[in-house]
Each structure stands twice: as structure tokens, then as C-alpha cells.
PDB file of C-alpha atoms and ligand atoms in Angstrom:
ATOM      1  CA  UNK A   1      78.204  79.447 106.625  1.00  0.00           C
ATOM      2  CA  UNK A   2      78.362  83.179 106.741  1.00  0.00           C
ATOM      3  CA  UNK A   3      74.744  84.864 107.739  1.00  0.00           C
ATOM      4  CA  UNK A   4      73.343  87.948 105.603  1.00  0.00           C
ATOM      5  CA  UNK A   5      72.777  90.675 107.603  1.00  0.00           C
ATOM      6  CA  UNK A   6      70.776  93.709 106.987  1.00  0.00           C
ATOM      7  CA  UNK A   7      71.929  97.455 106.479  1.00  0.00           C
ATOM      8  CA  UNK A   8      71.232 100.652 105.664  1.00  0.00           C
ATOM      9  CA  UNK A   9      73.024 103.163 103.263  1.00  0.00           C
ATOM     10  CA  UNK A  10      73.690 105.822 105.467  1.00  0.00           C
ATOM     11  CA  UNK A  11      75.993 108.127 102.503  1.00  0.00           C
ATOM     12  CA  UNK A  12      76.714 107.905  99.216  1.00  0.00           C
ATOM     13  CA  UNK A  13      79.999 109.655  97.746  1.00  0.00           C
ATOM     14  CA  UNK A  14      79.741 109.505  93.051  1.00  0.00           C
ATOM     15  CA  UNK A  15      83.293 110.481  92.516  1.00  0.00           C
ATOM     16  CA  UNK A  16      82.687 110.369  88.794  1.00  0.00           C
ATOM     17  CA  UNK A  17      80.788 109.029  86.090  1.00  0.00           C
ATOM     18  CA  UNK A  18      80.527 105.325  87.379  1.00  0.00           C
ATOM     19  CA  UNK A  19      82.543 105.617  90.141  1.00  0.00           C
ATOM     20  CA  UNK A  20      80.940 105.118  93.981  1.00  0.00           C
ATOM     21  CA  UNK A  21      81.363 104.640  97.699  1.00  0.00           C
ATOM     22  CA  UNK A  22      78.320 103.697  99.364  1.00  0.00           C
ATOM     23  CA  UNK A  23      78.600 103.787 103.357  1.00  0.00           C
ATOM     24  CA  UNK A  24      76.450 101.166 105.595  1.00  0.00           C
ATOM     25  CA  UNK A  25      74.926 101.052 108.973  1.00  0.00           C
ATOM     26  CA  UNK A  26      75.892  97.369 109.848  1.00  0.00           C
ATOM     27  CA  UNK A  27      77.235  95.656 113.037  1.00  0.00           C
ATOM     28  CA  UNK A  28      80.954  94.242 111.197  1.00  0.00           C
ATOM     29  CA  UNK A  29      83.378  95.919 113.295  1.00  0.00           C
ATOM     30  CA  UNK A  30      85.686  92.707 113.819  1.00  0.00           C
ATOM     31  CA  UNK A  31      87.944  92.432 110.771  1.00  0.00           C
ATOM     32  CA  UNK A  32      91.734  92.735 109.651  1.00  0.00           C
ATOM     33  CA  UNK A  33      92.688  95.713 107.086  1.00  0.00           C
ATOM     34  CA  UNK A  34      92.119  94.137 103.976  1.00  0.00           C
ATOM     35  CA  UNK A  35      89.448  92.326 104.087  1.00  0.00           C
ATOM     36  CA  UNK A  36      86.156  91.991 102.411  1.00  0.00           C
ATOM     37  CA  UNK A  37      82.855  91.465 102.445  1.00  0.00           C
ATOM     38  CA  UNK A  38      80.084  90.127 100.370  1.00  0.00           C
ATOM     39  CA  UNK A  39      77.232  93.150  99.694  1.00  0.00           C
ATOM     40  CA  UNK A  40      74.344  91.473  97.994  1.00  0.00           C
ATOM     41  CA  UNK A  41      70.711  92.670  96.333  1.00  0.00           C
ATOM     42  CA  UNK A  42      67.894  90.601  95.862  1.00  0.00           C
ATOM     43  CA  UNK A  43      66.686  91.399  92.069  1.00  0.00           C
ATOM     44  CA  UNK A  44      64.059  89.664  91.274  1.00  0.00           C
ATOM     45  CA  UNK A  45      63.876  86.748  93.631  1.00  0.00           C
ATOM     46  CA  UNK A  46      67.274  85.981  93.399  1.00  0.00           C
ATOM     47  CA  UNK A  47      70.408  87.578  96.222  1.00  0.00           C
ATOM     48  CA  UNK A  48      72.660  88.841  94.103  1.00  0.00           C
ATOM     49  CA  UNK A  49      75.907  89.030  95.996  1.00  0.00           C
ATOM     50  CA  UNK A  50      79.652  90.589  95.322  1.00  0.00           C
ATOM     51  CA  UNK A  51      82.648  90.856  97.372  1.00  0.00           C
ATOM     52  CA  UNK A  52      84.005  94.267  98.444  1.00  0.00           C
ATOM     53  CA  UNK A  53      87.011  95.052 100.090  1.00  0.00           C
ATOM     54  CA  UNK A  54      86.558  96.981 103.490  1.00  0.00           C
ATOM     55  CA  UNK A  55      87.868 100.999 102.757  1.00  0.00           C
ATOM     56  CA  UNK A  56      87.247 101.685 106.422  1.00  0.00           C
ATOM     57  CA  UNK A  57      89.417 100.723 109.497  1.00  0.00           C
ATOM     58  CA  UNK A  58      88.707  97.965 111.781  1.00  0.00           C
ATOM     59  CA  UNK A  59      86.412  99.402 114.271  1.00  0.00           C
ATOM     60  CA  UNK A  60      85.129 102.391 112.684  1.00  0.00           C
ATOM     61  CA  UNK A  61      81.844 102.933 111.180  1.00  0.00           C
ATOM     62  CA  UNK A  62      80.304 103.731 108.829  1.00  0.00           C
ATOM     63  CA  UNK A  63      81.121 100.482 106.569  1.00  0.00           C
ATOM     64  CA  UNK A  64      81.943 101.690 103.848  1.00  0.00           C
ATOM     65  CA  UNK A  65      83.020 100.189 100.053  1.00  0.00           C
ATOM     66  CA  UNK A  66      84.477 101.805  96.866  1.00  0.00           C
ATOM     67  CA  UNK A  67      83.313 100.454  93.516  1.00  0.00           C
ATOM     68  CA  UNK A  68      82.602 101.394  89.608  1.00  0.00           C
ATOM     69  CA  UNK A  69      79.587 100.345  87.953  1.00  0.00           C
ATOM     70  CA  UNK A  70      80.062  97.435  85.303  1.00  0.00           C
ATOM     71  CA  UNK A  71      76.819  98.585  83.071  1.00  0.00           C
ATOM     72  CA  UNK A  72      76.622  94.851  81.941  1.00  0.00           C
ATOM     73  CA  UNK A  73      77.029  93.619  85.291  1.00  0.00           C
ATOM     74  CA  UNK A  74      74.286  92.058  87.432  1.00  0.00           C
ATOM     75  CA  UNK A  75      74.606  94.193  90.891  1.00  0.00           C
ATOM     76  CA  UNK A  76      77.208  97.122  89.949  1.00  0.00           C
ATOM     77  CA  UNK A  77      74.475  98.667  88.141  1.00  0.00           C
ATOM     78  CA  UNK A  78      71.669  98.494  91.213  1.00  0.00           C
ATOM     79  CA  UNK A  79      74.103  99.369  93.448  1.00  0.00           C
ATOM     80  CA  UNK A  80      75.159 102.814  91.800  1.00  0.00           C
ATOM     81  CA  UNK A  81      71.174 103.554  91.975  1.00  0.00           C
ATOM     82  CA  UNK A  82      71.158 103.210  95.693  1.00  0.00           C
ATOM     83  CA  UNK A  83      70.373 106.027  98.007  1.00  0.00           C
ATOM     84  CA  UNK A  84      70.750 106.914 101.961  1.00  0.00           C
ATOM     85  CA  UNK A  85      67.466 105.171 103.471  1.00  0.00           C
ATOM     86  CA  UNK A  86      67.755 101.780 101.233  1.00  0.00           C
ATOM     87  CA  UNK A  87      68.486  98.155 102.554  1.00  0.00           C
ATOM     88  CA  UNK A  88      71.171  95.827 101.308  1.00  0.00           C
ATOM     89  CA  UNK A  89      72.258  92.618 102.775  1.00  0.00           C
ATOM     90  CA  UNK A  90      75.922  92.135 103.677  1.00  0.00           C
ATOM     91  CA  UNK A  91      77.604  88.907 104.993  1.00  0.00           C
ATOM     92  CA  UNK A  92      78.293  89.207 108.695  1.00  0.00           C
ATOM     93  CA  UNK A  93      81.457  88.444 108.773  1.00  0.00           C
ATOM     94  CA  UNK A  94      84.603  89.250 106.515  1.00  0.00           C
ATOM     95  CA  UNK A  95      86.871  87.426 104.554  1.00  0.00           C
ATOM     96  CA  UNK A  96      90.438  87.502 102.987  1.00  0.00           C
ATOM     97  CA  UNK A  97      93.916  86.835 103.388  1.00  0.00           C
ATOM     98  CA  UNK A  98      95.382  89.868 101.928  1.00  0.00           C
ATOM     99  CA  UNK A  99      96.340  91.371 104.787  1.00  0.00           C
ATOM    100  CA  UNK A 100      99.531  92.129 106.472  1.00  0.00           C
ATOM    101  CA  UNK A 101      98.839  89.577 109.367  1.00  0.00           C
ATOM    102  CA  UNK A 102     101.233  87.011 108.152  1.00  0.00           C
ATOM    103  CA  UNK A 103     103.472  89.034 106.062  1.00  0.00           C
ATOM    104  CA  UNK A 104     107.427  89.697 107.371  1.00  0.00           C
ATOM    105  CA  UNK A 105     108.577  93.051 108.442  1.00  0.00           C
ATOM    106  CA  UNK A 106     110.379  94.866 105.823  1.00  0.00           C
ATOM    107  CA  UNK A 107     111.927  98.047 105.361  1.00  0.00           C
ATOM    108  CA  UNK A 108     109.266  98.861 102.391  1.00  0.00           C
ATOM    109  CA  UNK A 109     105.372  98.487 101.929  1.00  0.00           C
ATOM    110  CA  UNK A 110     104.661  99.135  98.003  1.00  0.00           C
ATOM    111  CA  UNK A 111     100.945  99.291  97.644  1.00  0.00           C
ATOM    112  CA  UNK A 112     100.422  99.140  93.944  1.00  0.00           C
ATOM    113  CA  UNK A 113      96.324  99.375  93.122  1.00  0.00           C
ATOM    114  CA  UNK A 114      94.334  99.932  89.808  1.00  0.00           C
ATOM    115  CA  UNK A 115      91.235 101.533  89.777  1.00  0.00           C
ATOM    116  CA  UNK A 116      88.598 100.631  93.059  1.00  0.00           C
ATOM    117  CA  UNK A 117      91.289  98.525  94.129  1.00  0.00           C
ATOM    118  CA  UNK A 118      92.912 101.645  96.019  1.00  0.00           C
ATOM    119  CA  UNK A 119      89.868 101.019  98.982  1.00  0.00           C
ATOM    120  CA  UNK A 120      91.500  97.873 100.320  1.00  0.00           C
ATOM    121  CA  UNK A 121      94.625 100.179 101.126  1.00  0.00           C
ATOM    122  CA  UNK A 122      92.650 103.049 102.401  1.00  0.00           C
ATOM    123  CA  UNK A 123      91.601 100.503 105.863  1.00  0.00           C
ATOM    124  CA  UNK A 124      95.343  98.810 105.733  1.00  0.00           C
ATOM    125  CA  UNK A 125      96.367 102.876 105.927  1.00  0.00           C
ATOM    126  CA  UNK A 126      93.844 103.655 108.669  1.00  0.00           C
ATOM    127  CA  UNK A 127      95.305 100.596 110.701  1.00  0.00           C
ATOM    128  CA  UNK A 128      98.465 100.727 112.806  1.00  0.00           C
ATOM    129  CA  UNK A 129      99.597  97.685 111.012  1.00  0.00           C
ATOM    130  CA  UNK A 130     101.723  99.312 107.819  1.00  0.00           C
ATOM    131  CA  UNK A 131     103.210 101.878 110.511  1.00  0.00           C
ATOM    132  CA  UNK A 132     104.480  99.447 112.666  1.00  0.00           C
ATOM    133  CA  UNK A 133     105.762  97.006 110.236  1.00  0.00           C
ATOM    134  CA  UNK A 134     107.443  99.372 107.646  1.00  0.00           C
ATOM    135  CA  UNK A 135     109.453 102.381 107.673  1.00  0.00           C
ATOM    136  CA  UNK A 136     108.321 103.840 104.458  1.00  0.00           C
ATOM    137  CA  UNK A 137     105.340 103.375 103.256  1.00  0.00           C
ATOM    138  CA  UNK A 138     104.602 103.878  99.398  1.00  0.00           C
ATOM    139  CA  UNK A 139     101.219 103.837  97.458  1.00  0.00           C
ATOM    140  CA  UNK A 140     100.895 103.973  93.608  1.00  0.00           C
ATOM    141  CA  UNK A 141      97.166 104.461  92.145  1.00  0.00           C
ATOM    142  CA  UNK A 142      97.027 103.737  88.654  1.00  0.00           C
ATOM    143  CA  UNK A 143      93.573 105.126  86.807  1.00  0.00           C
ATOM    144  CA  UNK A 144      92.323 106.138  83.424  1.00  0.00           C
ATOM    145  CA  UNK A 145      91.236 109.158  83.805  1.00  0.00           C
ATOM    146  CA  UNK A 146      92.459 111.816  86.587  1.00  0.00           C
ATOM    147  CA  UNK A 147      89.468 112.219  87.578  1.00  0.00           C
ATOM    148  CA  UNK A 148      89.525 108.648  89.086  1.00  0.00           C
ATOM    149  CA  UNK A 149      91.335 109.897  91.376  1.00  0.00           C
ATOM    150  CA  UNK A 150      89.602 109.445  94.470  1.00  0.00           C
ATOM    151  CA  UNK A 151      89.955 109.663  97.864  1.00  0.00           C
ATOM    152  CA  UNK A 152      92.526 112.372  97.899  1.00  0.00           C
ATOM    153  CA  UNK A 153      91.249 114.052 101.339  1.00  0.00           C
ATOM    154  CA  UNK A 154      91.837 111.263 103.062  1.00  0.00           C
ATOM    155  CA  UNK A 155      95.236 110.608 101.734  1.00  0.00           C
ATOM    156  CA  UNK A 156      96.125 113.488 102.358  1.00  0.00           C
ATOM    157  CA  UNK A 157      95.632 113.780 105.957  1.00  0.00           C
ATOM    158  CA  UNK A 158      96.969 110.142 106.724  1.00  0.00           C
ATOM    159  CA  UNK A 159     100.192 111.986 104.887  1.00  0.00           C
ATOM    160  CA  UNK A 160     100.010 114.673 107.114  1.00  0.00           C
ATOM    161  CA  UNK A 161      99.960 112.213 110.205  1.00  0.00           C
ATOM    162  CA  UNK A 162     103.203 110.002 109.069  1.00  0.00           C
ATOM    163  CA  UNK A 163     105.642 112.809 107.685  1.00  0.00           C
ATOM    164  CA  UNK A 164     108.322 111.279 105.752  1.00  0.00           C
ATOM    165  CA  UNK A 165     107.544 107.791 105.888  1.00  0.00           C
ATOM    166  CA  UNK A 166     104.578 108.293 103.538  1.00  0.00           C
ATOM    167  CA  UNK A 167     104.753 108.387  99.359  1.00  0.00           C
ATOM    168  CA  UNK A 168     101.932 108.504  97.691  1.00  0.00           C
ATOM    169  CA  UNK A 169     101.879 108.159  93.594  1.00  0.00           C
ATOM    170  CA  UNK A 170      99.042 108.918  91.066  1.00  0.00           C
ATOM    171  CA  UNK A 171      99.777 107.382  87.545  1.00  0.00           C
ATOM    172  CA  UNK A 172      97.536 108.347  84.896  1.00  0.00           C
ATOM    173  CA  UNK A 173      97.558 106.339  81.701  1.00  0.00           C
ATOM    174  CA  UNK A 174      94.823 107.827  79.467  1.00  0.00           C
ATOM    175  CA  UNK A 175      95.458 111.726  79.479  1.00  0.00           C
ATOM    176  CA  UNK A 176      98.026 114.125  81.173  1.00  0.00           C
ATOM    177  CA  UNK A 177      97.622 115.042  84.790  1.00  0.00           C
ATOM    178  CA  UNK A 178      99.455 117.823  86.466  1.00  0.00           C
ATOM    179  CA  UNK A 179     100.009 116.068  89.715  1.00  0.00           C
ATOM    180  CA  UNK A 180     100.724 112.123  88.106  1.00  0.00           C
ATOM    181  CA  UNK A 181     103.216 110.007  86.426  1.00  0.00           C
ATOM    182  CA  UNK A 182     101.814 109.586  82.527  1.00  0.00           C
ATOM    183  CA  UNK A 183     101.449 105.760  81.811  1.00  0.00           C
ATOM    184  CA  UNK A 184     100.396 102.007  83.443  1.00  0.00           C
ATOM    185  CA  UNK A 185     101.705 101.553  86.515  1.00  0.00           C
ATOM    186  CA  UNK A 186     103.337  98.359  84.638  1.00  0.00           C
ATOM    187  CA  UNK A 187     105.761 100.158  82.340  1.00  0.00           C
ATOM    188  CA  UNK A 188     106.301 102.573  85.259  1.00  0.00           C
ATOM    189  CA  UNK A 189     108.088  99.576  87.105  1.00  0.00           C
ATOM    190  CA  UNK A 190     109.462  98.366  83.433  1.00  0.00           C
ATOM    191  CA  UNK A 191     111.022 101.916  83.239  1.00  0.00           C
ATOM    192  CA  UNK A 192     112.297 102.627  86.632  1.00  0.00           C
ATOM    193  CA  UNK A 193     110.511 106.044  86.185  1.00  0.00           C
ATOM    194  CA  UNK A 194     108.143 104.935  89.200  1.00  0.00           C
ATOM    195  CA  UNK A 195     111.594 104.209  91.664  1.00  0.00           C
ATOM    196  CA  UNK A 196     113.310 106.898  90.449  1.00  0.00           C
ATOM    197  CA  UNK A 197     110.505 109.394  91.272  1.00  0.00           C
ATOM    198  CA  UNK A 198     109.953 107.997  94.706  1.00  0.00           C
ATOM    199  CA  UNK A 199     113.502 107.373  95.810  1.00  0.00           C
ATOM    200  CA  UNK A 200     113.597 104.237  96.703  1.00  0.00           C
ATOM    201  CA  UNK A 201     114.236 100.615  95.014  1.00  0.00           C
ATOM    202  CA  UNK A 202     112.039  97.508  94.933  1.00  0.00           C
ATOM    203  CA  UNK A 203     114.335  94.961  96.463  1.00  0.00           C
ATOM    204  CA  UNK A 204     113.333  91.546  98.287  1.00  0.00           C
ATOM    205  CA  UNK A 205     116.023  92.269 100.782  1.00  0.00           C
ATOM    206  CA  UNK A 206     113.870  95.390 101.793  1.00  0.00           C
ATOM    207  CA  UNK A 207     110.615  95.511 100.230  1.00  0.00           C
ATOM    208  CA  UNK A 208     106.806  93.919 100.106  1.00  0.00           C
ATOM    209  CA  UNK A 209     104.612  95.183  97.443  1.00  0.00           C
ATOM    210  CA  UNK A 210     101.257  94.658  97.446  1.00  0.00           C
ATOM    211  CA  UNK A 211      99.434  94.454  94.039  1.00  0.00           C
ATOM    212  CA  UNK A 212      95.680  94.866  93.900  1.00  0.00           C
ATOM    213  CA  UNK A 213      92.781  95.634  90.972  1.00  0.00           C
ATOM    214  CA  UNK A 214      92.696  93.702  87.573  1.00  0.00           C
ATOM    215  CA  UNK A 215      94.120  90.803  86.089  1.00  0.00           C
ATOM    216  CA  UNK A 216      96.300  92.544  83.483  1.00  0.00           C
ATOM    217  CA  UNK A 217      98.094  94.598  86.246  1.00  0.00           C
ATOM    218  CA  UNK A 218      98.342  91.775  88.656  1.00  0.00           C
ATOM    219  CA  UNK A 219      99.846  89.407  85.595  1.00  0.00           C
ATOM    220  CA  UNK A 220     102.278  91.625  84.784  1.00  0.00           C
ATOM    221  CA  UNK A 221     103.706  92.958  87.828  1.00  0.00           C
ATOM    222  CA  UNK A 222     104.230  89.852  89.233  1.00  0.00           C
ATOM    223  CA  UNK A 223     106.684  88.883  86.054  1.00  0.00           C
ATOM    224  CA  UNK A 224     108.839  92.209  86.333  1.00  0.00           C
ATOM    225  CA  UNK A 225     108.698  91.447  90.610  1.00  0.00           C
ATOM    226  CA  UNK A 226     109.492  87.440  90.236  1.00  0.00           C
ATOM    227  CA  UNK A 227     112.392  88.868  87.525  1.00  0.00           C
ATOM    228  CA  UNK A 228     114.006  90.850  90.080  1.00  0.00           C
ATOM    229  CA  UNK A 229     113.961  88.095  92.797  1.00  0.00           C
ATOM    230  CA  UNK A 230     110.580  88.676  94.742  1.00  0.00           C
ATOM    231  CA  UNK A 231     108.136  85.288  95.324  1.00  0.00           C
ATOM    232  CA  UNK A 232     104.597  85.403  96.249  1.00  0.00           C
ATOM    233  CA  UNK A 233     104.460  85.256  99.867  1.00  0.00           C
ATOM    234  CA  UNK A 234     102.243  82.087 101.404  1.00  0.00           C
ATOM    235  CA  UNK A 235     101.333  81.589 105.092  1.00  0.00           C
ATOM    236  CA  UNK A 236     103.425  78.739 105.225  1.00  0.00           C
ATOM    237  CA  UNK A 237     105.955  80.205 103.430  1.00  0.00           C
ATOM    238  CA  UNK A 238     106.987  84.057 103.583  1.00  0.00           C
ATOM    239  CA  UNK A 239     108.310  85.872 100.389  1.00  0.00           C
ATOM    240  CA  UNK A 240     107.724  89.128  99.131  1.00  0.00           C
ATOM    241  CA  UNK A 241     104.448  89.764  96.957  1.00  0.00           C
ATOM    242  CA  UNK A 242     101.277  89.548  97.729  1.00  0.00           C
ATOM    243  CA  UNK A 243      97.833  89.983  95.209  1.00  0.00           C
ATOM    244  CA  UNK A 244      94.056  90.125  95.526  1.00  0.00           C
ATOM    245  CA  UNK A 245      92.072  90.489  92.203  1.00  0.00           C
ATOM    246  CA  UNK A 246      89.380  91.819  91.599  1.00  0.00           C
ATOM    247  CA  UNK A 247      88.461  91.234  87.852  1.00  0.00           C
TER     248      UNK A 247
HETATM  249  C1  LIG B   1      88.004  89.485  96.793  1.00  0.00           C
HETATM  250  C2  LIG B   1      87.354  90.499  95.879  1.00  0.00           C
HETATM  251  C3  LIG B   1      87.175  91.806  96.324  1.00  0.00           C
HETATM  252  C4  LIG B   1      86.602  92.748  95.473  1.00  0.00           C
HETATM  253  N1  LIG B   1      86.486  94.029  95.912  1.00  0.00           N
HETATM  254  C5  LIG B   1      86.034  94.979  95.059  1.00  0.00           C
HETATM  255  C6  LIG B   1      86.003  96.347  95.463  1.00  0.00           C
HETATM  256  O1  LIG B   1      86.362  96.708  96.589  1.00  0.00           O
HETATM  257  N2  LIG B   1      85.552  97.255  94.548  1.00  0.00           N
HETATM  258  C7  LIG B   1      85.151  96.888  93.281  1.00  0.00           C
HETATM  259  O2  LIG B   1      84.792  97.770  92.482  1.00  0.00           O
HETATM  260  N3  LIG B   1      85.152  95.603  92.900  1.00  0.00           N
HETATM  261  C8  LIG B   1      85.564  94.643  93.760  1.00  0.00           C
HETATM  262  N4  LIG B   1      85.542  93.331  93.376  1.00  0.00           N
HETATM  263  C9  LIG B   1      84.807  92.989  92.137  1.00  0.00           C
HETATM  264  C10 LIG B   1      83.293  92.862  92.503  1.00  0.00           C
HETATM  265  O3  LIG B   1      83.112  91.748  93.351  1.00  0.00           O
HETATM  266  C11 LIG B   1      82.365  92.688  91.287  1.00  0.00           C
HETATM  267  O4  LIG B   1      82.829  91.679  90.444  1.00  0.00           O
HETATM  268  C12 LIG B   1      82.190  93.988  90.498  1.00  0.00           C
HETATM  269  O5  LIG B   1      81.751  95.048  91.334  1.00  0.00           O
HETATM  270  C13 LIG B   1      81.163  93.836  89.346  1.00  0.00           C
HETATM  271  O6  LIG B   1      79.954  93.303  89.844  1.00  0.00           O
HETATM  272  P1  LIG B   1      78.739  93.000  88.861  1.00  0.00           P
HETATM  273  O7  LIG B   1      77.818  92.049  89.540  1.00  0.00           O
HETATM  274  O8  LIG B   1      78.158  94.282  88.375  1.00  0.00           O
HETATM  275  O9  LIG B   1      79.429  92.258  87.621  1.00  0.00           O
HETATM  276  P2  LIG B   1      80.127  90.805  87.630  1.00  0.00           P
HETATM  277  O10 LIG B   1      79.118  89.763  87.246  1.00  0.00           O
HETATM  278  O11 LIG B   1      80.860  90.585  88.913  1.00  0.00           O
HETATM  279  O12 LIG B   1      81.164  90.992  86.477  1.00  0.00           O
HETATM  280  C14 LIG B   1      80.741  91.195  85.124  1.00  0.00           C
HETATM  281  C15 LIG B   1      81.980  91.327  84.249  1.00  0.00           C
HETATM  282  O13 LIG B   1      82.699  92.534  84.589  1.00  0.00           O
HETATM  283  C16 LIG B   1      84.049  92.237  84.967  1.00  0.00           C
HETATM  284  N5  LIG B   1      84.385  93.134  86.094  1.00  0.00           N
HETATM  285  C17 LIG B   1      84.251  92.881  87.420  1.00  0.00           C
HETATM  286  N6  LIG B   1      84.641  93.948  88.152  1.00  0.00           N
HETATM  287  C18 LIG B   1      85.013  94.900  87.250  1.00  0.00           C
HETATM  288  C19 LIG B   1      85.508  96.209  87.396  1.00  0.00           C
HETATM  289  N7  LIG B   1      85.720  96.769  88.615  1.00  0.00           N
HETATM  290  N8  LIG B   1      85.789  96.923  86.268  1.00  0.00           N
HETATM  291  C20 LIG B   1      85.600  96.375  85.038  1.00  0.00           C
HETATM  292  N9  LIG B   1      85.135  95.100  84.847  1.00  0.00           N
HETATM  293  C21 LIG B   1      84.855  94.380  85.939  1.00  0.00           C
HETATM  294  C22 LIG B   1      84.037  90.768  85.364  1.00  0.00           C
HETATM  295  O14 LIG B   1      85.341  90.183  85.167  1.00  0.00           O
HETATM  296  C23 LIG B   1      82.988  90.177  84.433  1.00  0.00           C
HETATM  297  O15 LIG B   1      83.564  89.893  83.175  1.00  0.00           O
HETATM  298  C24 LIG B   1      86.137  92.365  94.182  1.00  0.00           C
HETATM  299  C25 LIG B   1      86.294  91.046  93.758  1.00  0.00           C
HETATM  300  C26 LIG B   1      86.904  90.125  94.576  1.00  0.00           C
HETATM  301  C27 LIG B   1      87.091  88.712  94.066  1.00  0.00           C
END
């Protein structure tokens, strides 16, 4: 069984309408990039309680998660109304299996997120794992709206500390952005716009993508992937995709 334990908002970053991180005072410091864990309210009488992937390293505090409110949903909405000073129980320890523990060295990381699901890359980034496993390193962001586009600091300056083996790649699929690709991250791949623009090709001989956020994206990525010879990678059995989804 994994124990609630109690913590206290510390910051809160709104990025945009609906979109959050929330940072927590809480002893979890033992975890692998790419982890989550559960964050949970109790609204009235009952613990509410989600799972949230881990944006900061293993180690460092403050806890922190990146999320966007669901207005019908049960916690997103509390959650978005919290401030520094408030309580919120989170499980002790963390979960998850998409991590890079198990996963083969390649020549490639693609980390392919929608929406919030860019946090879970943002602690696999801060880690050393990526950077000693790959040689090139390549994260795609696929929003809405460019104003989604969180986070952008902090890319930057994990950029500025791997020059050259770092590609990072905003697409934007409801309006035009200067600094993005125009379109789903989907029919970037369908295209060959997206590996044309960074300069390299997804291959299983030298690539592992990693494909987090919704169902749609997940879906159809892993057809074009599994179409060009990648297979979900298991434990037991190493191949070349791996997913976590969120919704
Ligand atoms: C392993 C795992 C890790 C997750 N990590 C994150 C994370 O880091 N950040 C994050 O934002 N979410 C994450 N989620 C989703 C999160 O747990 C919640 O489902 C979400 O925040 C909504 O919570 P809720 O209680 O308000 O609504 P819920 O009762 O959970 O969902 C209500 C409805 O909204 C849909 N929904 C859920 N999430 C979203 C979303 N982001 N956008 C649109 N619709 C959605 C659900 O499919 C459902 O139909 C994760 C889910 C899993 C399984």
C-alpha cells in the first residue's frame, strides 16, 4: 500500500488560461525520471486522488507537477485554486515504468509529448540518464495554442548545457507560431516535415521515441512507428517505443 503524505504548496507558476505547475514541500526524493505520483484533495469527505508525472529531477526539490484544469473534472479544478500555504496529500512513494531504466542504448531519444505531457520529460532531461544513453537527444511539444508553450526557460538552459546533441521542436496545430512547425505532431511524422526539420530519421536501428499525453496522439503514432519497423519495448523484451497516457 502506498501511504499519503502531507505537503505544502510552496509556488505556483499559471502559464495560461488553465494551464499550472504547482510546486510541493514533501519528503519524495527517491524516484526514476519519469515517474509519477498520486496528488490527492479531500472534497467533501472523500480523497480525491490523480496521478502526476514528476517535472523535477530525482533529488531536487521542490516537487513539482505540470497540469491543465479539466473544468468538468473532479480535482483539476481544486487544484488550479490552490495557493502557496495550502495542504495536499501526495502518495509517498512514486510509480511508473516509463522510464529509461530498462530501455536499450540507441543512437536517438525522440521525446514526442502533447500538452502537460511535456513535464515527464522535463525530470528525464534534468537526469543524466538521456545523456548517457543517447547521442542526440530530440524533443517535440505538440500544443494548441502557442501560448501552451511552457517551460521554455528551462529548456533552454538544459540546451545551453548539451550543445549539439540537443533538438528541441514546438508544433503548433491551432494557429501560426513564429518559432513552431504548423500542425499535429501526427501528420508531422506522416509528412516527414518533423525529420526533415530536425535532421535526423526515425529508424529502429538507431532510434527510441518516447510518446506521451493523449490517447489520439499515442494511437496514432504508434501505427506510423510499428509501420516503419519500431515495437513497443517490454521489460522482458526490448524494442523501440515506449508510451504513458494520460487521457
Ligand atoms: C500515469 C498518469 C500520469 C499523469 N500525469 C499527468 C500530468 O503530469 N499532468 C496532467 O495534466 N495530467 C496527468 N495525468 C492525468 C491526470 O491524472 C488527471 O486525469 C487529470 O489531471 C484530470 O483530473 P480530474 O480529476 O480533474 O478529471 P478526471 O476525472 O481525471 O478526468 C475527467 C475527464 O477528463 C479527461 N482528461 C483527463 N486529463 C485530461 C487532460 N489533461 N486534458 C483534457 N482532458 C483530460 C478524462 O479522460 C476524463 O474523460 C496523468 C494520468 C496518468 C494515468
Amino acid at each position: 500500500m502506498n501511504d499519503w503524505v502531507k505537503a505544502r504548496v510552496v509556488g505556483k507558476h499559471r502559464w495560461t488560461e488553465g494551464l499550472y505547475s504547482l510546486q510541493f514541500e514533501a519528503p519524495i526524493t527517491d524516484f526514476v525520471a519519469g515517474q509519477y505520483i498520486k496528488v490527492a484533495l479531500d472534497i467533501e469527505g472523500e480523497r480525491v486522488g490523480r496521478p502526476y508525472s514528476l517535472v523535477n529531477a530525482p533529488g531536487a526539490q521542490p516537487i513539482e507537477i505540470f497540469f491543465n484544469e479539466v473544468p468538468q473534472g473532479p480535482l483539476t479544478p481544486p487544484l488550479s485554486a490552490l495557493s502557496p500555504g495550502d495542504t495536499v496529500w501526495l502518495t509517498a512513494t512514486a510509480s511508473g515504468i516509463f522510464t529509461l531504466e530498462t530501455v536499450q542504448p540507441a543512437r536517438d531519444l525522440w521525446l514526442l509529448a502533447t500538452g502537460t505531457g511535456l513535464g515527464v520529460y522535463l525530470s528525464i532531461l534534468r537526469s543524466p540518464d538521456p545523456w548517457r544513453l543517447f547521442e542526440r537527444v530530440v524533443l517535440v511539444h505538440g500544443v494548441r495554442q502557442g501560448a501552451d508553450l511552457a517551460y521554455s526557460e528551462t529548456l533552454d538552459e538544459i540546451a545551453g548545457r548539451y550543445p549539439g546533441r540537443f533538438t528541441r521542436v514546438a508544433a503548433v496545430s491551432r494557429e501560426s507560431w513564429p518559432t513552431a512547425l504548423s500542425g499535429r505532431i501526427t501528420d508531422l511524422l506522416t509528412g516527414g516535415e518533423l525529420e526533415r526539420h530536425v535532421g535526423l530519421t526515425i529508424d529502429p536501428a538507431t532510434s527510441h521515441v518516447m510518446l506521451c499525453g493523449n490517447s489520439a496522439m499515442i494511437k496514432d503514432a504508434k501505427v506510423i512507428l510499428e509501420a516503419r519497423g519500431l515495437v513497443r519495448h517490454r521489460r522482458q523484451t526490448p524494442g523501440h517505443y515506449t508510451t504513458e497516457q494520460y487521457h
